[in-house]
CSV table of C-alpha atoms in Angstrom, one decimal:
chain,number,residue,atom,x,y,z
A,2,UNK,CA,79.7,85.6,91.0
A,3,UNK,CA,80.6,82.1,91.9
A,4,UNK,CA,77.5,81.3,93.7
A,5,UNK,CA,74.1,82.7,92.9
A,6,UNK,CA,74.4,85.3,90.2
A,7,UNK,CA,71.0,86.8,91.0
A,8,UNK,CA,72.2,87.5,94.6
A,9,UNK,CA,75.2,89.6,93.7
A,10,UNK,CA,73.6,92.9,94.6
A,11,UNK,CA,72.1,91.6,97.8
A,12,UNK,CA,75.5,90.4,98.8
A,13,UNK,CA,77.2,93.7,98.2
A,14,UNK,CA,74.2,95.5,99.7
A,15,UNK,CA,74.5,93.5,102.9
A,16,UNK,CA,78.3,94.2,102.9
A,17,UNK,CA,77.6,97.9,102.6
A,18,UNK,CA,74.8,98.0,105.1
A,19,UNK,CA,72.5,99.3,102.4
A,20,UNK,CA,69.8,96.6,102.7
A,21,UNK,CA,66.5,97.2,104.5
A,22,UNK,CA,65.8,94.9,107.4
A,23,UNK,CA,63.6,92.5,105.4
A,24,UNK,CA,66.1,91.9,102.6
A,25,UNK,CA,69.0,91.8,105.1
A,26,UNK,CA,67.4,89.1,107.1
A,27,UNK,CA,66.4,87.1,104.0
A,28,UNK,CA,69.9,87.2,102.6
A,29,UNK,CA,71.5,86.3,105.9
A,30,UNK,CA,69.3,83.3,106.0
A,31,UNK,CA,70.4,82.4,102.5
A,32,UNK,CA,74.1,82.7,103.5
A,33,UNK,CA,73.5,80.0,106.1
A,34,UNK,CA,72.3,77.6,103.5
A,35,UNK,CA,74.3,78.5,100.4
A,36,UNK,CA,77.9,77.5,100.8
A,37,UNK,CA,79.0,79.3,97.7
A,38,UNK,CA,77.4,82.6,98.6
A,39,UNK,CA,78.8,82.4,102.1
A,40,UNK,CA,82.3,81.8,100.7
A,41,UNK,CA,81.9,84.8,98.4
A,42,UNK,CA,80.7,86.9,101.2
A,43,UNK,CA,83.7,86.0,103.4
A,44,UNK,CA,86.0,86.6,100.4
A,45,UNK,CA,84.6,90.1,100.0
A,46,UNK,CA,85.0,90.7,103.7
A,47,UNK,CA,88.7,89.8,103.5
A,48,UNK,CA,89.0,92.0,100.4
A,49,UNK,CA,87.6,94.9,102.4
A,50,UNK,CA,90.2,94.2,105.1
A,51,UNK,CA,93.0,94.4,102.5
A,52,UNK,CA,91.7,97.6,101.0
A,53,UNK,CA,91.5,99.1,104.5
A,54,UNK,CA,95.2,98.6,104.9
A,55,UNK,CA,96.7,101.9,106.3
A,56,UNK,CA,98.3,103.8,103.5
A,57,UNK,CA,96.0,102.8,100.7
A,58,UNK,CA,94.0,106.0,101.1
A,59,UNK,CA,96.1,109.0,100.1
A,60,UNK,CA,96.6,111.9,102.5
A,61,UNK,CA,96.9,115.5,101.3
A,62,UNK,CA,100.5,116.7,101.3
A,63,UNK,CA,101.3,119.4,103.9
A,64,UNK,CA,102.2,121.9,101.2
A,65,UNK,CA,98.7,121.6,99.7
A,66,UNK,CA,97.2,122.1,103.1
A,67,UNK,CA,99.4,125.2,103.6
A,68,UNK,CA,98.4,126.6,100.2
A,69,UNK,CA,94.8,126.1,100.9
A,70,UNK,CA,95.1,127.8,104.3
A,71,UNK,CA,96.8,130.7,102.6
A,72,UNK,CA,94.1,130.8,100.0
A,73,UNK,CA,91.4,131.0,102.6
A,74,UNK,CA,93.2,133.7,104.5
A,75,UNK,CA,93.7,135.7,101.3
A,76,UNK,CA,90.1,135.2,100.1
A,77,UNK,CA,88.7,136.1,103.5
A,78,UNK,CA,90.8,139.3,104.0
A,79,UNK,CA,88.3,141.9,103.1
A,80,UNK,CA,90.6,145.0,102.8
A,81,UNK,CA,93.4,143.7,100.7
A,82,UNK,CA,91.1,141.6,98.5
A,83,UNK,CA,92.1,141.8,94.9
A,84,UNK,CA,89.4,141.8,92.3
A,85,UNK,CA,88.5,138.3,91.0
A,86,UNK,CA,90.8,137.0,88.3
A,87,UNK,CA,88.1,137.1,85.6
A,88,UNK,CA,87.6,140.8,86.2
A,89,UNK,CA,91.3,141.4,86.0
A,90,UNK,CA,91.5,139.5,82.7
A,91,UNK,CA,88.6,141.6,81.4
A,92,UNK,CA,90.5,144.8,82.1
A,93,UNK,CA,93.2,143.8,79.7
A,94,UNK,CA,90.8,142.5,77.2
A,95,UNK,CA,89.3,145.9,77.3
A,96,UNK,CA,92.4,147.2,75.5
A,97,UNK,CA,95.0,149.9,75.8
A,98,UNK,CA,93.0,153.0,76.5
A,99,UNK,CA,90.9,151.4,79.2
A,100,UNK,CA,93.8,149.6,80.7
A,101,UNK,CA,95.8,152.9,80.8
A,102,UNK,CA,93.0,154.5,82.7
A,103,UNK,CA,92.9,151.7,85.1
A,104,UNK,CA,96.6,151.8,85.7
A,105,UNK,CA,96.1,155.5,86.5
A,106,UNK,CA,93.3,154.5,88.8
A,107,UNK,CA,95.6,151.9,90.4
A,108,UNK,CA,98.3,154.5,90.8
A,109,UNK,CA,96.0,157.0,92.4
A,110,UNK,CA,95.0,154.3,94.8
A,111,UNK,CA,98.6,153.6,95.7
A,112,UNK,CA,99.1,157.3,96.5
A,113,UNK,CA,96.0,157.3,98.6
A,114,UNK,CA,96.9,154.3,100.6
A,115,UNK,CA,99.5,154.7,103.3
A,116,UNK,CA,102.7,152.8,102.6
A,117,UNK,CA,102.2,149.2,103.7
A,118,UNK,CA,104.4,147.6,106.3
A,119,UNK,CA,106.9,145.1,105.2
A,120,UNK,CA,105.2,142.2,106.9
A,121,UNK,CA,101.9,142.9,105.2
A,122,UNK,CA,103.6,143.2,101.9
A,123,UNK,CA,105.3,139.8,102.5
A,124,UNK,CA,101.9,138.4,103.2
A,125,UNK,CA,100.6,139.8,99.9
A,126,UNK,CA,103.6,138.6,98.0
A,127,UNK,CA,103.1,135.1,99.3
A,128,UNK,CA,99.4,135.3,98.6
A,129,UNK,CA,100.1,136.5,95.0
A,130,UNK,CA,102.5,133.6,94.6
A,131,UNK,CA,100.0,131.1,95.9
A,132,UNK,CA,97.2,132.6,93.8
A,133,UNK,CA,99.3,132.2,90.7
A,134,UNK,CA,99.5,128.5,91.4
A,135,UNK,CA,95.7,128.2,91.6
A,136,UNK,CA,93.4,127.9,88.7
A,137,UNK,CA,96.1,127.9,86.0
A,138,UNK,CA,96.9,131.6,86.3
A,139,UNK,CA,100.6,131.1,86.5
A,140,UNK,CA,101.4,132.9,83.3
A,141,UNK,CA,99.5,135.2,80.9
A,142,UNK,CA,102.2,134.8,78.3
A,143,UNK,CA,104.0,131.5,78.2
A,144,UNK,CA,107.4,131.5,76.5
A,145,UNK,CA,111.0,130.9,77.4
A,146,UNK,CA,112.1,133.6,75.1
A,147,UNK,CA,113.1,136.7,77.0
A,148,UNK,CA,112.7,138.9,73.9
A,149,UNK,CA,109.0,138.0,73.9
A,150,UNK,CA,108.3,138.4,77.6
A,151,UNK,CA,109.8,141.8,78.1
A,152,UNK,CA,108.0,143.5,75.2
A,153,UNK,CA,104.8,141.8,76.2
A,154,UNK,CA,104.6,144.0,79.3
A,155,UNK,CA,105.0,147.2,77.1
A,156,UNK,CA,102.0,149.4,77.6
A,157,UNK,CA,100.6,147.1,80.2
A,158,UNK,CA,102.7,148.3,83.1
A,159,UNK,CA,104.9,151.3,83.8
A,160,UNK,CA,108.1,149.3,84.1
A,161,UNK,CA,110.0,147.3,81.6
A,162,UNK,CA,111.0,144.3,83.7
A,163,UNK,CA,114.1,142.4,82.5
A,164,UNK,CA,113.4,138.7,81.9
A,165,UNK,CA,116.6,137.0,81.3
A,166,UNK,CA,116.7,133.3,80.6
A,167,UNK,CA,118.3,131.5,83.5
A,168,UNK,CA,118.0,127.9,82.5
A,169,UNK,CA,121.8,127.5,82.6
A,170,UNK,CA,121.7,128.4,86.3
A,171,UNK,CA,118.8,126.0,86.9
A,172,UNK,CA,116.0,128.5,86.7
A,173,UNK,CA,114.3,128.2,83.3
A,174,UNK,CA,112.1,131.1,82.3
A,175,UNK,CA,108.5,130.2,82.0
A,176,UNK,CA,106.7,133.4,81.1
A,177,UNK,CA,105.1,136.5,82.4
A,178,UNK,CA,101.9,137.6,84.1
A,179,UNK,CA,100.1,140.6,85.4
A,180,UNK,CA,99.2,140.5,89.0
A,181,UNK,CA,97.6,142.9,91.4
A,182,UNK,CA,99.5,143.7,94.5
A,183,UNK,CA,99.6,146.5,97.0
A,184,UNK,CA,96.9,148.3,95.1
A,185,UNK,CA,98.6,148.3,91.7
A,186,UNK,CA,99.0,146.2,88.6
A,187,UNK,CA,102.3,144.5,89.0
A,188,UNK,CA,104.3,142.4,86.4
A,189,UNK,CA,105.4,139.0,87.6
A,190,UNK,CA,108.1,137.1,85.8
A,191,UNK,CA,107.8,133.4,86.3
A,192,UNK,CA,110.7,130.9,86.6
A,193,UNK,CA,110.9,127.3,87.5
A,194,UNK,CA,113.3,125.6,89.9
A,195,UNK,CA,112.9,121.9,89.3
A,196,UNK,CA,109.2,121.4,90.1
A,197,UNK,CA,108.9,124.6,92.0
A,198,UNK,CA,107.7,127.9,90.8
A,199,UNK,CA,109.5,131.2,91.4
A,200,UNK,CA,107.5,134.4,91.0
A,201,UNK,CA,109.5,137.6,90.5
A,202,UNK,CA,107.5,140.7,91.1
A,203,UNK,CA,108.8,144.0,89.8
A,204,UNK,CA,108.1,147.7,90.7
A,205,UNK,CA,109.7,151.0,89.8
A,206,UNK,CA,112.0,151.7,92.7
A,207,UNK,CA,110.5,155.1,93.4
A,208,UNK,CA,107.1,153.6,94.4
A,209,UNK,CA,108.6,151.0,96.7
A,210,UNK,CA,111.8,151.6,98.6
A,211,UNK,CA,113.4,149.7,101.3
A,212,UNK,CA,116.3,147.6,102.4
A,213,UNK,CA,117.2,144.3,100.9
A,214,UNK,CA,115.0,142.0,102.7
A,215,UNK,CA,114.7,138.3,103.3
A,216,UNK,CA,111.7,136.6,104.9
A,217,UNK,CA,110.2,133.2,105.4
A,218,UNK,CA,106.4,133.1,105.7
A,219,UNK,CA,103.9,130.3,105.7
A,220,UNK,CA,106.6,128.0,104.3
A,221,UNK,CA,107.4,130.4,101.5
A,222,UNK,CA,110.6,132.3,101.0
A,223,UNK,CA,110.6,136.0,100.0
A,224,UNK,CA,113.7,137.9,98.8
A,225,UNK,CA,113.5,141.6,98.0
A,226,UNK,CA,116.1,143.9,96.6
A,227,UNK,CA,116.6,147.1,94.6
A,228,UNK,CA,118.7,147.2,91.4
A,229,UNK,CA,118.9,149.6,88.5
A,230,UNK,CA,115.9,151.7,89.5
A,231,UNK,CA,113.7,148.7,90.0
A,232,UNK,CA,112.5,146.9,93.1
A,233,UNK,CA,112.3,143.1,92.9
A,234,UNK,CA,110.6,140.6,95.1
A,235,UNK,CA,111.2,136.9,94.5
A,236,UNK,CA,108.7,134.4,96.1
A,237,UNK,CA,108.8,130.7,96.1
A,238,UNK,CA,108.5,127.6,98.2
A,239,UNK,CA,112.1,126.7,97.7
A,240,UNK,CA,114.5,127.6,100.5
A,241,UNK,CA,115.8,131.1,101.2
A,242,UNK,CA,119.3,130.0,100.2
A,243,UNK,CA,118.2,128.7,96.9
A,244,UNK,CA,116.2,131.9,96.3
A,245,UNK,CA,119.2,134.0,97.1
A,246,UNK,CA,121.0,131.9,94.4
A,247,UNK,CA,118.2,132.9,92.1
A,248,UNK,CA,118.7,136.6,93.0
A,249,UNK,CA,122.4,136.3,92.2
A,250,UNK,CA,121.8,134.5,88.9
A,251,UNK,CA,119.2,137.1,88.0
A,252,UNK,CA,121.4,140.1,88.9
A,253,UNK,CA,124.3,138.7,87.0
A,254,UNK,CA,122.2,138.1,83.9
A,255,UNK,CA,120.0,141.2,83.9
A,256,UNK,CA,121.7,144.3,82.6
A,257,UNK,CA,120.9,147.2,85.0
A,258,UNK,CA,118.6,149.2,82.9
B,28,UNK,CA,80.7,109.8,106.8
B,29,UNK,CA,81.1,111.7,109.9
B,30,UNK,CA,79.9,115.3,110.0
B,31,UNK,CA,76.8,115.4,107.9
B,32,UNK,CA,73.8,117.5,108.4
B,33,UNK,CA,75.9,120.4,109.4
B,34,UNK,CA,73.8,123.6,109.3
B,35,UNK,CA,74.3,125.8,106.4
B,36,UNK,CA,76.5,128.9,106.6
B,37,UNK,CA,73.5,131.0,106.9
B,38,UNK,CA,74.7,134.4,107.9
B,39,UNK,CA,77.5,135.3,105.5
B,40,UNK,CA,78.5,138.0,107.9
B,41,UNK,CA,79.3,135.5,110.7
B,42,UNK,CA,82.8,134.7,109.6
B,43,UNK,CA,82.4,132.4,106.6
B,44,UNK,CA,86.1,131.6,106.7
B,45,UNK,CA,85.8,130.0,110.1
B,46,UNK,CA,82.7,128.1,109.0
B,47,UNK,CA,84.6,126.9,105.9
B,48,UNK,CA,87.5,125.8,108.0
B,49,UNK,CA,85.2,123.8,110.3
B,50,UNK,CA,82.9,122.2,107.8
B,51,UNK,CA,84.9,121.8,104.5
B,52,UNK,CA,88.5,121.8,105.4
B,53,UNK,CA,88.3,118.6,107.4
B,54,UNK,CA,87.6,116.8,104.1
B,55,UNK,CA,90.9,117.9,102.6
B,56,UNK,CA,92.5,114.4,102.9
B,57,UNK,CA,89.4,112.8,101.4
B,58,UNK,CA,89.2,115.3,98.5
B,59,UNK,CA,92.9,114.7,97.8
B,60,UNK,CA,92.4,110.9,97.9
B,61,UNK,CA,89.5,111.2,95.5
B,62,UNK,CA,91.3,113.5,93.1
B,63,UNK,CA,94.4,111.3,93.3
B,64,UNK,CA,92.6,108.2,92.3
B,65,UNK,CA,90.7,109.9,89.6
B,66,UNK,CA,93.8,111.6,88.0
B,67,UNK,CA,96.4,109.0,89.1
B,68,UNK,CA,98.9,111.8,89.3
B,69,UNK,CA,100.1,113.4,92.5
B,70,UNK,CA,100.8,116.9,91.0
B,71,UNK,CA,97.6,117.0,89.0
B,72,UNK,CA,95.6,115.9,92.1
B,73,UNK,CA,97.1,118.8,94.0
B,74,UNK,CA,96.2,121.3,91.3
B,75,UNK,CA,92.7,119.9,91.2
B,76,UNK,CA,92.2,120.0,94.9
B,77,UNK,CA,93.6,123.5,95.2
B,78,UNK,CA,91.3,124.8,92.5
B,79,UNK,CA,88.4,122.9,94.0
B,80,UNK,CA,88.9,124.5,97.4
B,81,UNK,CA,89.1,128.0,95.8
B,82,UNK,CA,85.8,127.4,94.0
B,83,UNK,CA,84.3,125.8,97.1
B,84,UNK,CA,85.3,128.8,99.2
B,85,UNK,CA,83.8,131.2,96.7
B,86,UNK,CA,80.6,129.1,96.4
B,87,UNK,CA,80.4,128.5,100.1
B,88,UNK,CA,77.7,131.1,100.8
B,89,UNK,CA,75.5,129.2,98.4
B,90,UNK,CA,76.0,125.8,100.1
B,91,UNK,CA,72.6,124.7,101.4
B,92,UNK,CA,73.7,122.3,104.1
B,93,UNK,CA,73.7,118.6,103.9
B,94,UNK,CA,76.9,116.6,103.6
B,95,UNK,CA,79.8,119.0,103.1
B,96,UNK,CA,81.9,116.1,101.9
B,97,UNK,CA,79.5,115.2,99.1
B,98,UNK,CA,79.3,118.8,98.1
B,99,UNK,CA,83.0,119.2,98.0
B,100,UNK,CA,83.4,116.0,96.1
B,101,UNK,CA,81.1,117.3,93.4
B,102,UNK,CA,83.3,120.3,93.0
B,103,UNK,CA,86.5,118.2,92.9
B,104,UNK,CA,84.9,115.9,90.3
B,105,UNK,CA,84.0,118.9,88.1
B,106,UNK,CA,87.6,120.2,88.4
B,107,UNK,CA,88.9,116.8,87.4
B,108,UNK,CA,86.6,116.6,84.4
B,109,UNK,CA,87.7,120.0,83.3
B,110,UNK,CA,91.2,119.0,83.6
B,111,UNK,CA,90.6,115.7,81.8
B,112,UNK,CA,88.7,117.6,79.0
B,113,UNK,CA,91.8,119.7,78.6
B,114,UNK,CA,93.8,116.5,78.1
B,115,UNK,CA,91.7,115.7,75.1
B,116,UNK,CA,89.8,113.1,77.0
B,117,UNK,CA,92.9,110.9,77.2
B,118,UNK,CA,92.5,110.5,80.9
B,119,UNK,CA,89.0,108.9,80.5
B,120,UNK,CA,90.0,106.5,77.8
B,121,UNK,CA,91.2,103.5,79.7
B,122,UNK,CA,90.5,100.2,78.0
B,123,UNK,CA,88.4,98.0,80.2
B,124,UNK,CA,90.4,95.0,79.3
B,125,UNK,CA,93.7,96.3,80.6
B,126,UNK,CA,94.5,94.7,83.9
B,127,UNK,CA,98.0,95.1,83.1
B,128,UNK,CA,101.7,94.7,83.8
B,129,UNK,CA,101.7,97.4,86.4
B,130,UNK,CA,99.3,95.3,88.4
B,131,UNK,CA,101.2,92.2,87.8
B,132,UNK,CA,104.3,94.0,89.0
B,133,UNK,CA,102.6,95.4,92.0
B,134,UNK,CA,101.3,92.0,92.9
B,135,UNK,CA,104.6,90.4,92.5
B,136,UNK,CA,105.9,92.7,95.1
B,137,UNK,CA,103.1,91.9,97.4
B,138,UNK,CA,103.3,88.1,97.0
B,139,UNK,CA,105.5,87.4,99.9
B,140,UNK,CA,103.1,88.8,102.4
B,141,UNK,CA,102.3,85.6,104.1
B,142,UNK,CA,105.9,84.8,104.9
B,143,UNK,CA,107.2,85.9,108.3
B,144,UNK,CA,109.3,89.0,108.1
B,145,UNK,CA,110.6,91.1,111.0
B,146,UNK,CA,110.0,94.2,109.0
B,147,UNK,CA,106.3,94.0,109.2
B,148,UNK,CA,105.9,97.8,108.8
B,149,UNK,CA,107.8,97.7,105.6
B,150,UNK,CA,105.8,94.8,104.3
B,151,UNK,CA,102.6,96.6,105.1
B,152,UNK,CA,103.8,99.7,103.3
B,153,UNK,CA,104.6,97.6,100.3
B,154,UNK,CA,101.3,95.9,100.6
B,155,UNK,CA,99.6,99.3,100.7
B,156,UNK,CA,101.5,100.4,97.6
B,157,UNK,CA,100.6,97.3,95.8
B,158,UNK,CA,96.9,97.7,96.6
B,159,UNK,CA,97.1,101.3,95.5
B,160,UNK,CA,98.6,100.3,92.2
B,161,UNK,CA,95.9,97.7,91.6
B,162,UNK,CA,93.1,100.2,92.4
B,163,UNK,CA,94.8,102.7,90.1
B,164,UNK,CA,94.7,100.2,87.3
B,165,UNK,CA,91.0,99.6,87.6
B,166,UNK,CA,89.3,101.0,84.6
B,167,UNK,CA,86.8,103.8,85.0
B,168,UNK,CA,84.0,104.1,86.0
B,169,UNK,CA,84.8,101.1,88.3
B,170,UNK,CA,87.7,102.8,90.0
B,171,UNK,CA,85.8,105.9,90.9
B,172,UNK,CA,82.9,103.9,92.3
B,173,UNK,CA,85.1,101.7,94.3
B,174,UNK,CA,87.1,104.6,95.8
B,175,UNK,CA,84.0,106.5,96.7
B,176,UNK,CA,82.4,103.5,98.5
B,177,UNK,CA,85.4,101.6,99.9
B,178,UNK,CA,87.8,104.4,100.8
B,179,UNK,CA,85.5,107.3,101.3
B,180,UNK,CA,82.4,105.5,102.5
B,181,UNK,CA,79.9,107.4,100.6
B,182,UNK,CA,76.4,105.8,100.5
B,183,UNK,CA,75.0,104.3,97.2
B,184,UNK,CA,72.7,107.3,97.1
B,185,UNK,CA,75.5,109.8,97.4
B,186,UNK,CA,77.5,108.0,94.8
B,187,UNK,CA,74.6,107.9,92.4
B,188,UNK,CA,74.0,111.7,92.9
B,189,UNK,CA,77.6,112.6,92.5
B,190,UNK,CA,78.2,110.5,89.4
B,191,UNK,CA,74.7,111.2,87.9
B,192,UNK,CA,74.1,107.5,87.6
B,193,UNK,CA,71.2,105.3,88.6
B,194,UNK,CA,71.7,103.4,91.9
B,195,UNK,CA,71.4,100.0,90.1
B,196,UNK,CA,74.3,101.0,87.9
B,197,UNK,CA,76.3,102.1,90.9
B,198,UNK,CA,75.7,98.7,92.5
B,199,UNK,CA,76.7,96.7,89.5
B,200,UNK,CA,79.8,98.8,89.0
B,201,UNK,CA,80.8,98.3,92.6
B,202,UNK,CA,80.3,94.5,92.4
B,203,UNK,CA,82.3,94.4,89.3
B,204,UNK,CA,85.1,96.6,90.7
B,205,UNK,CA,85.3,94.4,93.8
B,206,UNK,CA,85.4,91.3,91.8
B,207,UNK,CA,88.3,92.6,89.7
B,208,UNK,CA,90.1,93.6,92.8
B,209,UNK,CA,89.5,90.3,94.5
B,210,UNK,CA,90.8,88.4,91.5
B,211,UNK,CA,94.0,90.5,91.7
B,212,UNK,CA,94.5,90.7,95.4
B,213,UNK,CA,93.2,87.5,96.9
B,214,UNK,CA,94.1,83.9,96.3
B,215,UNK,CA,91.5,82.1,94.1
B,216,UNK,CA,88.7,80.8,96.2
B,217,UNK,CA,88.0,77.1,95.9
B,218,UNK,CA,84.3,77.7,95.4
B,219,UNK,CA,84.7,80.3,92.8
B,220,UNK,CA,85.3,77.6,90.4
B,221,UNK,CA,85.8,78.3,86.7
B,222,UNK,CA,83.4,81.2,86.5
B,223,UNK,CA,85.1,84.3,87.8
B,224,UNK,CA,82.6,87.2,87.6
B,225,UNK,CA,84.4,89.1,84.9
B,226,UNK,CA,82.0,88.2,82.1
B,227,UNK,CA,78.9,88.8,84.2
B,228,UNK,CA,78.4,92.5,84.5
B,229,UNK,CA,78.6,94.0,81.1
B,230,UNK,CA,76.4,97.0,81.4
């Protein structure tokens, strides 16, 4: 410090209102007699002014706020609450036999539960999408090779979801993941669109029927369709139009199985 | 430092989600600001804050009251450290001697501040950007300390607890951080003479 090196902490303490009354009074008295310290004090005050310029502190982006709101709603919903991620991981670590049993259990659960309404499924789809962006659980298997993604699901789920590479159409393949939606283990294929993520959930068509369906919910787009005995739902924070583009690219590339 | 001493979410049955929204969510901007200056990356900061809020929500029943902001910040900080560890520690290794070109550039942009310009808003925005850039270039742990005190207005005691550092060290870090900033942002003071504080605090 320019002035009295031994007074540096007093100076900043006063600036921050962290001095007790005795020390504050003593140092204020010192400021009146020590020109150098006083100059430094004024300098620090003007620095504080500069740093307080509006726009220096960052504000959370709206999207982040929306994601966190969705997370709270999802976490707080008691009925549709999926098991914690670590538990889900543990299932798969438990290996084939155990996993098969659990899939059976999940299926039994599906039968027991009345068919969900479209709106509530939309909500779950969006929640699943948001969840996938949290805590690095975007993909369980990360590869842009479709011949790796598809076999990876073998034995883990009761569908063989197509996972074509769509990089040429602007939707590069990122990988695959197991999610838990509507009471059953559900494969999700993950694509990117620029910096955005597209989650594509896949079911056997017989367990989930319905019209083609487009929805916008909490700032996310949902596009659902049936093709080749499979039911697809794409979810992303890109616009509905772009997500429809994704659907067309996907349909064109995925051979109806 | 507004809503402190909020009572703990005692009865878990009494709508924890609402309690969480009322006591923790208001600190979202602050949490993001903190994560952003720690990570110096918009996307990473979003990831960190998102994960921190998930953890905070799940841990909310165990929150014992006190400053919700300080509690949340501790979680944000842990998430950041986890992320940084995943980066091979690269994020923490910032040479103390680099007060670099980025700063110089940012400052060059801010230099014309004193001149009259009808577009004051634009200038101010440029000024804010320049100040941001200078703060971002501060080496750790000075950057963290400065942001916590100057932008987030945590007390010395809270900063000491959050960063697991003695208060005396917090104070010297803060003084050093401010000195570096002042040297970058303010015209040289006549009385500062030839002894800018840079060499003084070498913990």
